[in-house]
RNA sequence: GGAGAGAUGGCUGAGUGGUCGAAAGCGACGGUUUGCUAAACCGUUAUACGAGUUAAAUCGUAUCGGGGGUUCGAAUCCCCCUCUCUCCGCCA
């Protein structure tokens, strides 16, 4: 959520920054300001009334103490109808505030000044490229073929157990997935100094609001119901990313400056309804309803947000480097960034069988946008309360990493060579039919 | 699922209708004392919103788990919800 004070004081600046996203959000600023002004006007009125009521009530208390009942009754009559006026105004204040906040909740974050201007993914600048596309001395198969051949994933039975877009990992496939999770966690824990957390996978609405998933993207979530109790629908959701619970760990808290930076790493499956993407449009495991991910979250002092973002991207890149994969880092332009983000880097790994790059990580600094939504603050050494920066990044998503891995390291004989760092976890250097 | 207990400031804990935003203790911070440390003593010690100011000061309102109600007035009375704890049942 944007700071209403910033909007009040620098409306033009906010409008201009929002406009760079190209979604027309800046058009809602005036309405938000109108409700805000309305709220403050009514608030002034009602507070004045409350002050007078408090004054008289105190006088009544004094009179009662002096046993002057008649005088007290007279005072009571005097204030009796103030209560009704207060109730009416209170309601109007609440309505104005709700109207204002409803708009604010749907406004995306302001892009950071360093973000490239652009309309769509085509305008995203490539920041750097690591390695080169592997030159297979044969026509590389795509991961669906490889998975069939090596019996890594049973797509048909996965769909039978759940539905289209759900996977059944089998044999070496299941083991490879688990090995990757373990490898990623160990890397970030031991080499990058993140603290591991394992969050609930069923989370409440507040988490979804806090990170900005709700109210705008409510249709993308899997809602959970308790048994047959329809009234529980809307309380709990399957997490779309571990960012939702983990970023909310310190919701409604005031952190001491000395506690920062906080770095969390969490493995979790991620559930995405992908409503509107009928049939998901993609073959295999590139776009699915459930996938595994290792997520990185940081809470840092505001002046360290961008420095920490660069480090986070580097942490995610290390994953791909260790696994011997070719990738590129792109920066999302203003028109392509996510709702809560002020600056985002995507990491795209090369998948030879697809002949394209796949997004396996998205690292963002959301600045104080989410902190304001979830009321997360920090107390500086001087005793001031300020909003920290909240960062999230994939470190990395698993399904697509799996794709890139088997497609990159496939051999002419149909086997898949396992990169060195994974071998201890997998207890083999090669997956053969 | 059944029965019961509880939720007050950074912490412990008093407060059952009226100067209570809230005693006391602890902690923290500032000061006095001291060669230093400790102790002792004095003082300060919540947040949000709004008004105000260049910035402060200052003023107002709200906040005692959350929401609603009764009342001139609610931490205190009533209702609903959430969470925590104890016991029983069930269960990975």
Coordinates of N, CA and C (backbone and C1' of nucleotides) in Angstrom, one line a residue, chain B residues 15-49:
Chain B
rG15 P -7.1 -6.7 41.7 O5' -7.9 -5.5 41.1 C5' -8.0 -4.3 41.8 C4' -8.1 -3.1 40.9 C3' -9.4 -3.1 39.9 O3' -10.5 -2.6 40.6 C1' -7.4 -2.5 38.7
rU16 P -11.8 -3.6 40.8 O5' -13.0 -2.5 40.7 C5' -13.4 -1.9 39.5 C4' -14.7 -2.6 39.0 C3' -15.7 -3.0 40.1 O3' -16.5 -1.9 40.3 C1' -15.3 -4.8 38.5
rG17 P -17.9 -1.4 40.2 O5' -18.0 -0.5 38.8 C5' -17.0 -0.3 37.9 C4' -17.2 1.0 37.2 C3' -17.7 2.2 38.0 O3' -16.8 3.2 37.8 C1' -18.9 2.0 36.0
rG18 P -16.0 3.9 38.9 O5' -15.8 5.3 38.1 C5' -14.9 5.3 36.9 C4' -14.8 6.7 36.5 C3' -14.3 7.6 37.6 O3' -13.1 8.2 37.2 C1' -16.4 8.4 36.8
rU19 P -11.9 8.0 36.5 O5' -11.1 8.7 37.7 C5' -11.4 10.0 38.0 C4' -10.6 11.0 37.1 C3' -9.1 11.1 37.4 O3' -8.4 10.0 36.8 C1' -10.0 13.2 36.6
rC20 P -7.2 9.3 37.5 O5' -6.7 8.3 36.4 C5' -6.6 8.7 35.0 C4' -7.1 7.6 34.1 C3' -8.6 7.5 34.0 O3' -9.1 7.9 32.8 C1' -7.6 5.3 34.5
rG21 P -8.3 8.6 31.6 O5' -6.9 8.0 31.6 C5' -6.3 7.3 30.5 C4' -4.8 7.1 30.8 C3' -3.9 8.1 30.1 O3' -2.7 8.2 30.7 C1' -3.5 5.9 29.2
rA22 P -2.9 8.3 32.4 O5' -3.3 6.8 32.9 C5' -2.3 6.0 33.5 C4' -3.0 4.9 34.2 C3' -2.1 3.7 34.5 O3' -1.5 3.9 35.8 C1' -4.0 2.9 33.4
rA23 P 0.0 4.0 35.9 O5' 0.2 3.6 37.5 C5' -0.4 4.4 38.5 C4' -0.6 3.6 39.7 C3' 0.7 3.0 40.3 O3' 1.6 4.0 40.9 C1' -1.0 1.4 40.5
rA24 P 3.1 3.9 40.7 O5' 3.5 2.5 41.3 C5' 3.4 2.2 42.7 C4' 3.7 0.7 42.9 C3' 5.0 0.3 42.4 O3' 6.1 0.6 43.2 C1' 3.3 -1.3 41.8
rG25 P 7.5 0.9 42.6 O5' 8.0 -0.6 42.1 C5' 8.2 -1.6 43.2 C4' 8.4 -2.9 42.5 C3' 9.5 -3.0 41.5 O3' 10.8 -3.1 42.0 C1' 7.6 -4.0 40.6
rC26 P 12.0 -2.4 41.3 O5' 12.2 -3.3 40.0 C5' 12.5 -4.7 40.2 C4' 12.5 -5.4 38.9 C3' 13.3 -4.8 37.8 O3' 14.7 -5.2 37.9 C1' 11.2 -5.3 36.9
rG27 P 15.8 -4.2 37.5 O5' 15.7 -4.1 35.9 C5' 15.9 -5.3 35.1 C4' 15.4 -5.1 33.7 C3' 16.1 -3.9 33.0 O3' 17.4 -4.2 32.5 C1' 13.8 -3.9 32.6
rA28 P 18.5 -3.1 32.5 O5' 18.0 -2.1 31.3 C5' 17.8 -2.5 30.0 C4' 17.2 -1.4 29.2 C3' 17.9 -0.1 29.3 O3' 19.0 0.1 28.5 C1' 15.6 0.2 29.6
rC29 P 20.3 0.9 29.0 O5' 19.8 2.4 28.8 C5' 19.5 2.9 27.5 C4' 18.8 4.3 27.6 C3' 19.5 5.3 28.5 O3' 20.6 5.9 27.8 C1' 17.3 5.3 29.1
rG30 P 21.9 6.4 28.6 O5' 21.4 7.7 29.3 C5' 21.1 8.9 28.6 C4' 20.5 10.0 29.4 C3' 21.4 10.3 30.6 O3' 22.4 11.2 30.3 C1' 19.1 10.1 31.3
rG31 P 23.8 11.1 31.2 O5' 23.3 11.7 32.6 C5' 23.1 13.1 32.7 C4' 22.4 13.4 34.1 C3' 23.3 13.2 35.3 O3' 24.2 14.3 35.5 C1' 21.2 12.3 35.7
rU32 P 25.6 14.0 36.3 O5' 25.1 13.8 37.8 C5' 24.6 15.0 38.5 C4' 24.2 14.5 39.9 C3' 25.4 13.9 40.7 O3' 26.2 14.9 41.3 C1' 23.4 12.6 40.9
rU33 P 27.8 14.6 41.4 O5' 27.9 13.4 42.4 C5' 27.5 13.6 43.8 C4' 27.5 12.2 44.4 C3' 28.8 11.4 44.3 O3' 29.7 11.8 45.3 C1' 26.9 10.0 43.9
rU34 P 31.3 12.1 44.9 O5' 31.7 10.6 44.6 C5' 31.8 9.6 45.6 C4' 32.2 8.3 45.0 C3' 33.4 8.3 44.2 O3' 34.6 8.2 44.9 C1' 31.7 7.0 43.1
rG35 P 35.9 9.1 44.6 O5' 36.3 8.6 43.1 C5' 37.1 9.5 42.3 C4' 37.9 8.6 41.4 C3' 37.1 7.6 40.6 O3' 36.5 8.1 39.5 C1' 39.0 6.6 41.6
rC36 P 35.0 7.7 39.1 O5' 35.1 6.2 38.6 C5' 35.7 6.0 37.3 C4' 35.8 4.5 37.0 C3' 34.6 3.7 37.2 O3' 33.8 3.7 36.0 C1' 36.3 2.6 38.4
rU37 P 32.2 3.6 36.1 O5' 31.9 2.2 36.6 C5' 32.1 1.0 35.7 C4' 31.9 -0.2 36.5 C3' 30.6 -0.4 37.2 O3' 29.5 -0.9 36.4 C1' 32.4 -1.0 38.7
rA38 P 28.0 -0.4 36.7 O5' 27.7 -1.1 38.1 C5' 27.5 -2.5 38.1 C4' 27.4 -2.9 39.6 C3' 26.3 -2.4 40.4 O3' 25.1 -3.1 40.2 C1' 28.3 -2.1 41.6
rA39 P 23.7 -2.3 40.2 O5' 23.5 -1.9 41.8 C5' 23.4 -2.8 42.8 C4' 23.5 -2.2 44.1 C3' 22.5 -1.1 44.4 O3' 21.3 -1.6 44.9 C1' 24.7 -0.3 44.9
rA40 P 19.9 -0.8 44.5 O5' 20.1 0.6 45.3 C5' 20.1 0.6 46.7 C4' 20.4 2.1 47.2 C3' 19.4 3.1 46.6 O3' 18.2 3.2 47.3 C1' 21.7 3.8 46.3
rC41 P 16.8 3.5 46.5 O5' 16.9 5.0 46.2 C5' 17.0 6.0 47.3 C4' 17.4 7.3 46.7 C3' 16.6 7.8 45.6 O3' 15.4 8.4 46.0 C1' 18.8 8.1 45.0
rC42 P 14.1 8.3 45.1 O5' 14.3 9.4 44.0 C5' 14.4 10.8 44.4 C4' 14.8 11.6 43.2 C3' 13.9 11.4 42.0 O3' 12.6 12.1 42.1 C1' 16.2 11.4 41.3
rG43 P 11.4 11.4 41.4 O5' 11.7 11.6 39.8 C5' 11.7 12.9 39.3 C4' 12.3 12.9 37.9 C3' 11.5 12.1 36.8 O3' 10.4 12.8 36.3 C1' 13.8 11.7 36.7
rU44 P 9.2 12.0 35.7 O5' 9.8 11.5 34.4 C5' 10.2 12.4 33.3 C4' 10.8 11.6 32.2 C3' 9.9 10.5 31.6 O3' 8.9 11.0 30.7 C1' 12.1 9.7 31.9
rU45 P 7.5 10.3 30.7 O5' 7.9 8.9 30.0 C5' 8.6 8.8 28.8 C4' 9.1 7.4 28.5 C3' 8.0 6.4 28.6 O3' 7.4 6.3 27.3 C1' 9.9 5.6 29.7
rA46 P 5.9 6.9 27.1 O5' 5.4 5.6 26.2 C5' 6.3 4.7 25.6 C4' 5.5 3.8 24.8 C3' 5.0 4.4 23.5 O3' 6.0 4.2 22.4 C1' 3.2 3.3 24.6
rU47 P 6.0 5.3 21.3 O5' 4.8 4.9 20.4 C5' 4.8 3.6 19.7 C4' 3.4 3.3 19.2 C3' 2.8 4.3 18.3 O3' 3.3 4.1 16.9 C1' 1.1 3.7 19.8
rA48 P 3.3 5.3 15.9 O5' 1.8 5.4 15.5 C5' 1.2 4.3 14.7 C4' -0.3 4.5 14.6 C3' -0.7 5.8 14.0 O3' -0.6 5.8 12.6 C1' -2.0 5.4 15.9
rC49 P -0.3 7.1 11.8 O5' -1.7 7.9 11.9 C5' -2.9 7.3 11.3 C4' -4.1 8.1 11.8 C3' -4.1 9.6 11.5 O3' -4.4 9.9 10.2 C1' -4.8 9.2 13.7

